[in-house]
Short mmCIF file of C-alpha atoms in Angstrom, two decimals:
data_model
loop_
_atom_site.label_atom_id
_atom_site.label_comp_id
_atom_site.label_asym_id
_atom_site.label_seq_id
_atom_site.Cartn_x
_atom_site.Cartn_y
_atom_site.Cartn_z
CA UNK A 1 -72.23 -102.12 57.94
CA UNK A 2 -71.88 -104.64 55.17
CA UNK A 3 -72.50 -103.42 51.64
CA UNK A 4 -75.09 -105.26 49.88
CA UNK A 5 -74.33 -106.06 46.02
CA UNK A 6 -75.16 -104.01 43.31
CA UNK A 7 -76.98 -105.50 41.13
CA UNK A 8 -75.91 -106.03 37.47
CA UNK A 9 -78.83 -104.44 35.65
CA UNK A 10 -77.88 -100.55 38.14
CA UNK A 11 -73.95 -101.55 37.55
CA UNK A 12 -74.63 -101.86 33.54
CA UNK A 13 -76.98 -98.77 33.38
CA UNK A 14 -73.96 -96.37 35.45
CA UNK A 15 -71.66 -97.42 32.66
CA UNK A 16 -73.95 -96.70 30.24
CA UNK A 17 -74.55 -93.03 31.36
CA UNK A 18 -70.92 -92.48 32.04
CA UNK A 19 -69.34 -93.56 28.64
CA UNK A 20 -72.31 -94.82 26.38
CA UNK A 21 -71.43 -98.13 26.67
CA UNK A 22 -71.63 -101.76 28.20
CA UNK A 23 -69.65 -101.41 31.09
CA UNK A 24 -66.75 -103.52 31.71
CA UNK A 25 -68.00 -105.51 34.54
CA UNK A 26 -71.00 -106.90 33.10
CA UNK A 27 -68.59 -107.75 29.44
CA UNK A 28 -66.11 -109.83 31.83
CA UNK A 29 -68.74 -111.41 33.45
CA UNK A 30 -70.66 -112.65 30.36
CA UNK A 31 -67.15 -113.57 28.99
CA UNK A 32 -66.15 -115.87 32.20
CA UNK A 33 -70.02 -116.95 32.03
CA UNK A 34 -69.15 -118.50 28.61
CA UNK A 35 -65.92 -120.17 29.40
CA UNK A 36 -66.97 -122.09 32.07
CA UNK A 37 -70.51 -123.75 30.66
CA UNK A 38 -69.32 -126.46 29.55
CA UNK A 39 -67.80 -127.30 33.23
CA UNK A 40 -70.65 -125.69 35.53
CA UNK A 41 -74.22 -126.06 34.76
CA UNK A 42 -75.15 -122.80 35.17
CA UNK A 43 -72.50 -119.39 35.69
CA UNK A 44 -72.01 -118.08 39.55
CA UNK A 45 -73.89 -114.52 39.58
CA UNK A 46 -72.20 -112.28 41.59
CA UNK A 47 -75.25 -111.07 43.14
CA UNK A 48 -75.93 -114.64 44.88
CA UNK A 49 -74.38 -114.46 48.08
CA UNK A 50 -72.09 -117.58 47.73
CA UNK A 51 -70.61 -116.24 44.48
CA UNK A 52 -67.24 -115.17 46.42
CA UNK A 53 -67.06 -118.90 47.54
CA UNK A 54 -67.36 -120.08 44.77
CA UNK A 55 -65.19 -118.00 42.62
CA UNK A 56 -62.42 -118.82 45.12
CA UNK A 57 -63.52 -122.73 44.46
CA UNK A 58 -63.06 -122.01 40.53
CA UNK A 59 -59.51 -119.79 40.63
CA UNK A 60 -58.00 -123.20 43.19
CA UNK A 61 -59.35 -125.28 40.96
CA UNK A 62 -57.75 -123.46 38.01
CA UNK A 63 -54.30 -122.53 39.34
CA UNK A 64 -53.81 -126.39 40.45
CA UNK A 65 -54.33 -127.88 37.06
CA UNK A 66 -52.39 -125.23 35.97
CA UNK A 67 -49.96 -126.10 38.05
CA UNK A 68 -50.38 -130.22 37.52
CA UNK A 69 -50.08 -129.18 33.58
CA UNK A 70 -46.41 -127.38 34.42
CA UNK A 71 -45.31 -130.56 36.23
CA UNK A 72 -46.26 -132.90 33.45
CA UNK A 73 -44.43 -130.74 30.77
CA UNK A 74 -41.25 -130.40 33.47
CA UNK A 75 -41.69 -134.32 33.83
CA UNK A 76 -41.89 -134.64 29.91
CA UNK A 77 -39.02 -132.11 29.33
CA UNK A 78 -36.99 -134.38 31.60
CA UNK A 79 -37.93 -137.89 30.21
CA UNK A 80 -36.77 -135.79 26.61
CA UNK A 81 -33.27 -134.89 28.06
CA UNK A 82 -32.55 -138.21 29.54
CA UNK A 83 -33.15 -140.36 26.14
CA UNK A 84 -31.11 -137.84 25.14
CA UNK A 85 -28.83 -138.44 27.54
CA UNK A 86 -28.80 -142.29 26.87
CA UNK A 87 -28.05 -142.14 23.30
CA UNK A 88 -24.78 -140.28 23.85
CA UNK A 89 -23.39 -142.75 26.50
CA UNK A 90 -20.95 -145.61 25.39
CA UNK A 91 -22.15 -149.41 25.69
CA UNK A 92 -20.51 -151.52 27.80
CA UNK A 93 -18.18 -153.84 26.31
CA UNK A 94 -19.03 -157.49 27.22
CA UNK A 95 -15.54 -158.57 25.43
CA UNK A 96 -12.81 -158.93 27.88
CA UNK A 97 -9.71 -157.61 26.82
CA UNK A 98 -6.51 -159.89 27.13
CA UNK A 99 -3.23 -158.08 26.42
CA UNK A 100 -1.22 -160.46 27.41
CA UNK A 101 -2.47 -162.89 26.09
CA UNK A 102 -3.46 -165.42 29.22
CA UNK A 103 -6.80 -166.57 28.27
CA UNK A 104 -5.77 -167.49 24.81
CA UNK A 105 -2.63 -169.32 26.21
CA UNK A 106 -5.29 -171.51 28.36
CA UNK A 107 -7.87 -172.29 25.67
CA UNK A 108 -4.70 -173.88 23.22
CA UNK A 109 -3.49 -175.82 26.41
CA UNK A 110 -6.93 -176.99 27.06
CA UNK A 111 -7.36 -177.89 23.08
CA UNK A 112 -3.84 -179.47 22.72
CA UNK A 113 -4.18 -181.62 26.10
CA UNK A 114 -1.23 -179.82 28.05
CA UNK A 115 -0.83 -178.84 31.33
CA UNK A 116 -0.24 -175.04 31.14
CA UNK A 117 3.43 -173.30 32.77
CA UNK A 118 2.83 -171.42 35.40
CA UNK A 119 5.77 -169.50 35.03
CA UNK A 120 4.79 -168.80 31.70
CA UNK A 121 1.39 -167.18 33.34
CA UNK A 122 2.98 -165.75 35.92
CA UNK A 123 5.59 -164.05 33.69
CA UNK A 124 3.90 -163.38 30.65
CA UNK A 125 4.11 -159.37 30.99
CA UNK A 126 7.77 -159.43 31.79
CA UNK A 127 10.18 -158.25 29.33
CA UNK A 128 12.29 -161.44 29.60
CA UNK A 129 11.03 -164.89 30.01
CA UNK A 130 13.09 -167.70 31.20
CA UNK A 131 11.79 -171.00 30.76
CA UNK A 132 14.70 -173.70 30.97
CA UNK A 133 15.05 -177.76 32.36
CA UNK A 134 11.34 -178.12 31.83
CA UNK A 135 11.69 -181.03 29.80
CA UNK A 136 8.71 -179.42 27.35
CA UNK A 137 6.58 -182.03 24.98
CA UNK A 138 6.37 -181.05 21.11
CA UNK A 139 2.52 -180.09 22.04
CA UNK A 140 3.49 -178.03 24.92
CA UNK A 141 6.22 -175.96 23.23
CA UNK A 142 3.30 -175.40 20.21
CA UNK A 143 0.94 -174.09 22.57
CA UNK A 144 3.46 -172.37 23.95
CA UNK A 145 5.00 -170.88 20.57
CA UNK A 146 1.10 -169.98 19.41
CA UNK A 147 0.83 -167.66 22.57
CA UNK A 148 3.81 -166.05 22.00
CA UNK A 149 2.80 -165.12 18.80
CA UNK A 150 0.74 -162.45 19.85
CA UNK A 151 2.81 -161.60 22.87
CA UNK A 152 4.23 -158.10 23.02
CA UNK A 153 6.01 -157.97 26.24
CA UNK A 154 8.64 -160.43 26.16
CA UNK A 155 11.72 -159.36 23.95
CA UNK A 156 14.06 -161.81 25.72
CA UNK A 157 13.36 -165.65 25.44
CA UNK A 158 15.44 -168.47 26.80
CA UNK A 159 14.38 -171.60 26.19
CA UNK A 160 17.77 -173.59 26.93
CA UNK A 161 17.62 -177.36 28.00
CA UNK A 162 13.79 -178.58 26.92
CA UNK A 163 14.15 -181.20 24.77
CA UNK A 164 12.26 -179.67 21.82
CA UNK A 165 14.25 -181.67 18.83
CA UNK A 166 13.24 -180.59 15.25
CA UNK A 167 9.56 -180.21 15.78
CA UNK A 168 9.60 -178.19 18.83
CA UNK A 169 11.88 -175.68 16.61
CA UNK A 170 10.08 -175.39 13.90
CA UNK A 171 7.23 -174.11 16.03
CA UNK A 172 9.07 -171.72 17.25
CA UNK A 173 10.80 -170.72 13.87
CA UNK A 174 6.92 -169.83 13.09
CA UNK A 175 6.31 -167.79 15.59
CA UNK A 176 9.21 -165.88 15.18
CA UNK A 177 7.89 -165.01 11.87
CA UNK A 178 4.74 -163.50 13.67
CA UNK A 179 6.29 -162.01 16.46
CA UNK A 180 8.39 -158.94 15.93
CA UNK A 181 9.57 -158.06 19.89
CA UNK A 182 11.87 -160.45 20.44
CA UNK A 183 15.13 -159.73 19.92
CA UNK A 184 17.07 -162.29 21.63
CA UNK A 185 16.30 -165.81 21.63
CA UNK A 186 18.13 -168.94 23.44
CA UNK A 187 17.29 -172.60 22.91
CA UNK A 188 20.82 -174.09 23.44
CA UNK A 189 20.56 -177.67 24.88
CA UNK A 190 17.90 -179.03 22.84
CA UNK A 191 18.81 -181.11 20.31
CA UNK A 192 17.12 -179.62 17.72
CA UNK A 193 19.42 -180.76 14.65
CA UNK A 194 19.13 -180.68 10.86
CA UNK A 195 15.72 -180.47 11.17
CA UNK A 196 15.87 -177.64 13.66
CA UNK A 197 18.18 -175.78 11.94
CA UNK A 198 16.40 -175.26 8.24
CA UNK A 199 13.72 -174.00 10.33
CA UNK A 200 15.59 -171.48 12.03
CA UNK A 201 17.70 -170.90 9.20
CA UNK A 202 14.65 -169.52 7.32
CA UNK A 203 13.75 -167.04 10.10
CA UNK A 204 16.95 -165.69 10.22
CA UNK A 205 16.99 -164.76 6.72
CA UNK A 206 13.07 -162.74 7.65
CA UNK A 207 12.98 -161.47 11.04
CA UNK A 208 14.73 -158.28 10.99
CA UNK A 209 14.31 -158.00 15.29
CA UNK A 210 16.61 -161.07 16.42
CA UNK A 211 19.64 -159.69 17.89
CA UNK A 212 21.19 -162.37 20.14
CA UNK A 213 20.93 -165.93 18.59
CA UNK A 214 22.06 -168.54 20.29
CA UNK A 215 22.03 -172.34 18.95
CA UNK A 216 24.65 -173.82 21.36
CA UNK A 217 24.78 -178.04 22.14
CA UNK A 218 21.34 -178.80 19.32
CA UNK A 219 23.74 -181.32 17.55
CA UNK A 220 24.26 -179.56 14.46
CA UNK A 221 26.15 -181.52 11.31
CA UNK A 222 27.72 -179.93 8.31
CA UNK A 223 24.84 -179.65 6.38
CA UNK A 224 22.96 -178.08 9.28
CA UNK A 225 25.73 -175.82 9.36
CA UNK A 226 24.95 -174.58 5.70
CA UNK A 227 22.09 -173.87 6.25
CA UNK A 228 22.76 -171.53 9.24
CA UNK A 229 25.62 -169.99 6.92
CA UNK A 230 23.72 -169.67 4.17
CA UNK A 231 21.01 -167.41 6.06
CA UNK A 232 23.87 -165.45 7.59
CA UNK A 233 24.96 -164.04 4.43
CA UNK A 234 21.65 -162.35 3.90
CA UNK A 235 21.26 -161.43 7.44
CA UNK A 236 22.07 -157.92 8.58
CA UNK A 237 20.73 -157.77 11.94
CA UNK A 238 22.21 -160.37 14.37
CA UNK A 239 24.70 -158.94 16.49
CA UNK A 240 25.61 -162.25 18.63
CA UNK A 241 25.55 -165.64 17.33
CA UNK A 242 26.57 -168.88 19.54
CA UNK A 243 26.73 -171.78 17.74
CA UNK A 244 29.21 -173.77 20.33
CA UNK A 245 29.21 -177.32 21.43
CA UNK A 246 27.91 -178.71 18.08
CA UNK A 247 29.25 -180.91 15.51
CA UNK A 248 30.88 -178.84 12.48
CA UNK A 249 33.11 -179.87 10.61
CA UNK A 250 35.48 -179.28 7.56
CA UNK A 251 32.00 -178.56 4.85
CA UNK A 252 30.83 -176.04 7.36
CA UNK A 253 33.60 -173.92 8.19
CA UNK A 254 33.69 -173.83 4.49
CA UNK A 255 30.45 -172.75 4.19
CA UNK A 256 30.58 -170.45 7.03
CA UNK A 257 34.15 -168.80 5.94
CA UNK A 258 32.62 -167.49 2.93
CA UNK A 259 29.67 -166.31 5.44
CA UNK A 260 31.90 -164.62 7.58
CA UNK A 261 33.42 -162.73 4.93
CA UNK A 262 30.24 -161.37 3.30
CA UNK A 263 28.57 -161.21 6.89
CA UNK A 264 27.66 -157.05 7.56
CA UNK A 265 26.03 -157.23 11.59
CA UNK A 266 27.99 -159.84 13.25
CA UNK A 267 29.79 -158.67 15.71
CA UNK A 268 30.39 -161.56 18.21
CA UNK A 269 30.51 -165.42 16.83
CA UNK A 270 31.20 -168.46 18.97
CA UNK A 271 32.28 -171.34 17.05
CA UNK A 272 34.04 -173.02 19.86
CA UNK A 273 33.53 -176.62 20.91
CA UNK A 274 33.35 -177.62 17.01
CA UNK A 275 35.43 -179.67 14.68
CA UNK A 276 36.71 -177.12 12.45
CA UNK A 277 40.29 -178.52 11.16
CA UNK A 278 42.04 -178.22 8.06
CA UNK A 279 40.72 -177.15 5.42
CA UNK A 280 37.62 -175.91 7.34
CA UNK A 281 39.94 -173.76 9.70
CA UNK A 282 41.94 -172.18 7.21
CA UNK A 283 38.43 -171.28 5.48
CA UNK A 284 36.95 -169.60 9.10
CA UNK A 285 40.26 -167.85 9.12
CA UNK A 286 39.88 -166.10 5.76
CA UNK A 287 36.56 -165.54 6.58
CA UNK A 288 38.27 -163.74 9.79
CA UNK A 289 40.21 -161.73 6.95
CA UNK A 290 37.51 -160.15 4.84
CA UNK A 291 34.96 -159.19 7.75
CA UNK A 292 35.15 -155.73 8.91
CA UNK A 293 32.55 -156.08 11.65
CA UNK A 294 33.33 -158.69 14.33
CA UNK A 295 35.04 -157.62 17.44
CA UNK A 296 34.63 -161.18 19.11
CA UNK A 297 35.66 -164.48 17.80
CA UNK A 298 35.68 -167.47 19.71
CA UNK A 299 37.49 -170.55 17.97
CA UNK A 300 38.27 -172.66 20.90
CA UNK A 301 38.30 -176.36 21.69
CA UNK A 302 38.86 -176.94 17.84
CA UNK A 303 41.60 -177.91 15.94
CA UNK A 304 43.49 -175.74 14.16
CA UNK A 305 46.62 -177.16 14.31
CA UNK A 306 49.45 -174.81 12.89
CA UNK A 307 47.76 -174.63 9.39
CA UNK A 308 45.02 -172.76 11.07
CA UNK A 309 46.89 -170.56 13.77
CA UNK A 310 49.21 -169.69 10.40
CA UNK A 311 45.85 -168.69 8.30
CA UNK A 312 44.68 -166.66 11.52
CA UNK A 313 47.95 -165.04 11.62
CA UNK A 314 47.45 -163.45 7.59
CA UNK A 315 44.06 -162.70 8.68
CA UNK A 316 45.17 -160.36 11.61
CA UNK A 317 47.36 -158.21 9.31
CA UNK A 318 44.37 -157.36 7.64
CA UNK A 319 41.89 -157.17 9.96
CA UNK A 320 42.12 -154.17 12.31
CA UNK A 321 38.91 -154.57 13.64
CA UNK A 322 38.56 -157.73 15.90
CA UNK A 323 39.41 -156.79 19.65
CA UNK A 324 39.18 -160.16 21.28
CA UNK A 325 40.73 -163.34 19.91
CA UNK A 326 39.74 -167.33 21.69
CA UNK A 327 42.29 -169.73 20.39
CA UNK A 328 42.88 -171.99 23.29
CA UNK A 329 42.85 -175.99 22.92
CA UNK A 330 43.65 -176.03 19.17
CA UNK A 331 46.88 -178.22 19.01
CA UNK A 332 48.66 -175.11 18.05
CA UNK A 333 52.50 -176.33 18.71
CA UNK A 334 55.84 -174.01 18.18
CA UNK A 335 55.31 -173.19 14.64
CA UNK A 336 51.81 -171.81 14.63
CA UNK A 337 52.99 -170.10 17.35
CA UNK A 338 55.55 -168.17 15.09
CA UNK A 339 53.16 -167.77 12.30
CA UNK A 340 50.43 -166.34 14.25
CA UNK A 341 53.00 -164.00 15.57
CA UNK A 342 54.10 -162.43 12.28
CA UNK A 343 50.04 -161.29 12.53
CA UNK A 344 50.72 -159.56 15.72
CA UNK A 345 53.67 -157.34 14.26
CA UNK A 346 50.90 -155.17 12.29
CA UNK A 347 47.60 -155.81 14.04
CA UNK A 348 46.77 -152.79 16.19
CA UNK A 349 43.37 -152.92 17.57
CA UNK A 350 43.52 -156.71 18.94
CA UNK A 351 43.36 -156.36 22.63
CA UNK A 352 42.31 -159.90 24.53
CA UNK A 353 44.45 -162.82 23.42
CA UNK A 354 43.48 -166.15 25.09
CA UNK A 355 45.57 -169.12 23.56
CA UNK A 356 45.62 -171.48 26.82
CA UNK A 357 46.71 -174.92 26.69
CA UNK A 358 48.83 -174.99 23.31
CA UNK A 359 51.98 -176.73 23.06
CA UNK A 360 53.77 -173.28 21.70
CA UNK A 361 56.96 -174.04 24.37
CA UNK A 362 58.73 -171.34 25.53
CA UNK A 363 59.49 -169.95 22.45
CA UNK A 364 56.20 -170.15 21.38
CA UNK A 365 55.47 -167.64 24.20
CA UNK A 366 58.48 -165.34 23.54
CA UNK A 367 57.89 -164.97 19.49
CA UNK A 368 54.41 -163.44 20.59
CA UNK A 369 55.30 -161.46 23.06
CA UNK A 370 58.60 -160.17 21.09
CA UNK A 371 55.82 -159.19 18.34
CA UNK A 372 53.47 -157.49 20.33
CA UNK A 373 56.52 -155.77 21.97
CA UNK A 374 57.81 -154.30 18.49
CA UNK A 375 54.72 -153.34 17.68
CA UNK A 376 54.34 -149.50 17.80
CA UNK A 377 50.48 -149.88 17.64
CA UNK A 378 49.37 -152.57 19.43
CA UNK A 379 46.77 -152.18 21.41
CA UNK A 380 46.85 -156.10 23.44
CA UNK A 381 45.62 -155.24 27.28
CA UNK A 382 45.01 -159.57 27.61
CA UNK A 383 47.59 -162.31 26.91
CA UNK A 384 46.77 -165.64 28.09
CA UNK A 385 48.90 -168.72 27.47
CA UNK A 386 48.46 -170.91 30.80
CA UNK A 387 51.43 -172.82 30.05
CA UNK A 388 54.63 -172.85 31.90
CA UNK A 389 56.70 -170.76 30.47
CA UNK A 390 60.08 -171.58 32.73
CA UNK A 391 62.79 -168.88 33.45
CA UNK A 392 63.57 -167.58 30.31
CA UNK A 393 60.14 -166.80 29.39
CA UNK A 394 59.25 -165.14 32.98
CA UNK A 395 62.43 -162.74 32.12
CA UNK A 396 61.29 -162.03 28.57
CA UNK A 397 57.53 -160.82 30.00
CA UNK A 398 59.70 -158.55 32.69
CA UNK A 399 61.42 -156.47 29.75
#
């Protein structure tokens, strides 16, 4: 059988007679009567018969905005953590970045008028860069020289046979100032001249990277030749130094004699293919004398004469450094021969002597050889005379 509800007025009157006072049914009851007045027009009474429906109604009405409250403060929390989250990240970077340079080489092309090398941007993060018969235009070999600049890949630059006269060296004379990776440079072949050489002349004396210089066939004078000597004797760090196939004469083999002989870093120099005579080859010799450093000397295809070989041969009882020795095509005849020979009594760390196609004779020959033979010391591994040295001499080279 059902059981009927009690009604408050009975339930409020037991709890008075059992403890004195209001019981605790009819205080939670007036309590949840107030709370929800200003939502209900009037409070369920729990004596209606619907008042279990519609206190279910009220607690599902309850727990989901409680539970629509939670997810808005979850959703809020969230929203909180992710401007968070947003401030800490990185921006993108709309900037490209162009290490080697390519986009920069472009835009000067494009602003000097020139039709970019594509060996040049194919190449441009190589470690050596060989551009050479390109016949390059003074504007070309700027916007060329202004890339490079910047470039720090390439430390080996040849730049032989391009036609860049005076102007297209002194824009690369600036660059080298800029650049300081590399260390060894070739524009041989390009008729660069007086102009070319102050230019270059001036870097030598600043960049302390260039190793390996080479200057060969750019139709340099005496007085470009000063100026190349002059910057050698404050140079200290180029090791190699070609200046063959040019046109120096008597002034500059002054001028680079007293160069040589102050010169600390040189340790291979290729004067051949010059016009050193006389005076001007007895002054490289002396040079020859003083230096300490070189271990390579290449006089070739000059002219000597037997005033020069005689000069080379004081300068080799000094110098006990120099290992290898060109002399060939100098119009050295019989007595230089000799001369050079007293040298060879006392030198002992010479080891490659090439002397081809001098008029020494046969005694020529033997003098050398006899002095290299009674030479306790001597270190000679090399001798080259490519003349004909008939019987006698083939006998002497036996013993």
């Amino acid at each position: 059988m059902p059981l009927s509800p009690v009604p408050e007025q009975e339930a409020d009157a037991a709890g008075e007679r059992l403890s004195g006072n209001a019981s605790p049914v009819s205080l939670a009851s007036s309590a949840s009567s107030s709370r929800n007045s200003e939502t209900f027009s009037r409070s369920p009474d729990i004596s209606e018969p619907n008042c279990r429906e519609n206190s279910a109604c009220l607690l599902e009405q309850t727990l989901n905005y409680s539970e629509e409250e939670d997810e808005d403060e979850e959703e809020a929390e969230d929203n909180q953590v992710e401007e968070w989250d947003t401030d800490l990240e990185i921006e993108k970077s709309t900037i490209c970045y162009d290490p080697a340079g390519k986009a920069r080489y472009l835009a000067i092309c494009q602003a000097y008028g020139v039709v970019p090398i594509s060996y040049f941007l194919r190449h441009m993060k190589d470690s050596e860069l060989t551009v050479k018969h390109r016949g390059l235009s003074p504007k070309a070999a700027k916007a060329l020289a202004l890339s490079l600049t910047s470039n720090t890949s390439i430390v080996k630059l040849n730049l032989s046979d391009n036609g860049l006269d005076g102007n297209g060296a002194i824009a690369m004379a600036e660059m080298l100032k800029e650049n300081c990776y590399i260390s060894e440079l070739d524009l041989s072949e390009n008729r660069v001249g007086t102009k070319g050489a102050e230019a270059l002349s001036a870097v030598l004396r600043e960049n302390p990277v260039l190793v390996t210089v080479k200057l060969s066939g750019n139709e340099f004078n005496d007085r470009a030749g000063k100026y190349l000597a002059d910057a050698l004797v404050t140079n200290q760090k180029v090791e190699h130094l070609d200046l063959s196939h040019n046109m120096l004469g008597q002034p500059a083999g002054e001028a680079l004699g007293v160069a040589m002989a102050e010169n600390v870093g040189l340790k291979k120099l290729d004067l051949s293919w010059n016009n050193f005579r006389g005076q001007g080859a007895v002054a490289v010799a002396k040079g020859l004398g003083a230096n300490i450093f070189l271990r390579v000397l290449d006089l070739s295809y000059n002219g000597f004469g037997n005033s020069g070989a005689a000069a080379l041969g004081a300068a080799l009882k000094s110098n006990n450094v120099l290992e290898e020795l060109h002399i060939g095509n100098n119009c050295i005849a019989l007595e230089g021969a000799l001369a050079l020979a007293l040298g060879l009594k006392g030198n002992k760390n010479l080891r490659k002597l090439k002397m081809s196609r001098n008029p020494i004779q046969n005694e020529g020959c033997l003098g050398i050889l006899k002095a290299i033979r009674v030479n306790p010391g001597a270190a000679m591994e090399f001798l080259d005379f490519s003349v004909r040295v008939g019987q006698k001499g083939k006998t002497s080279c036996r013993k």
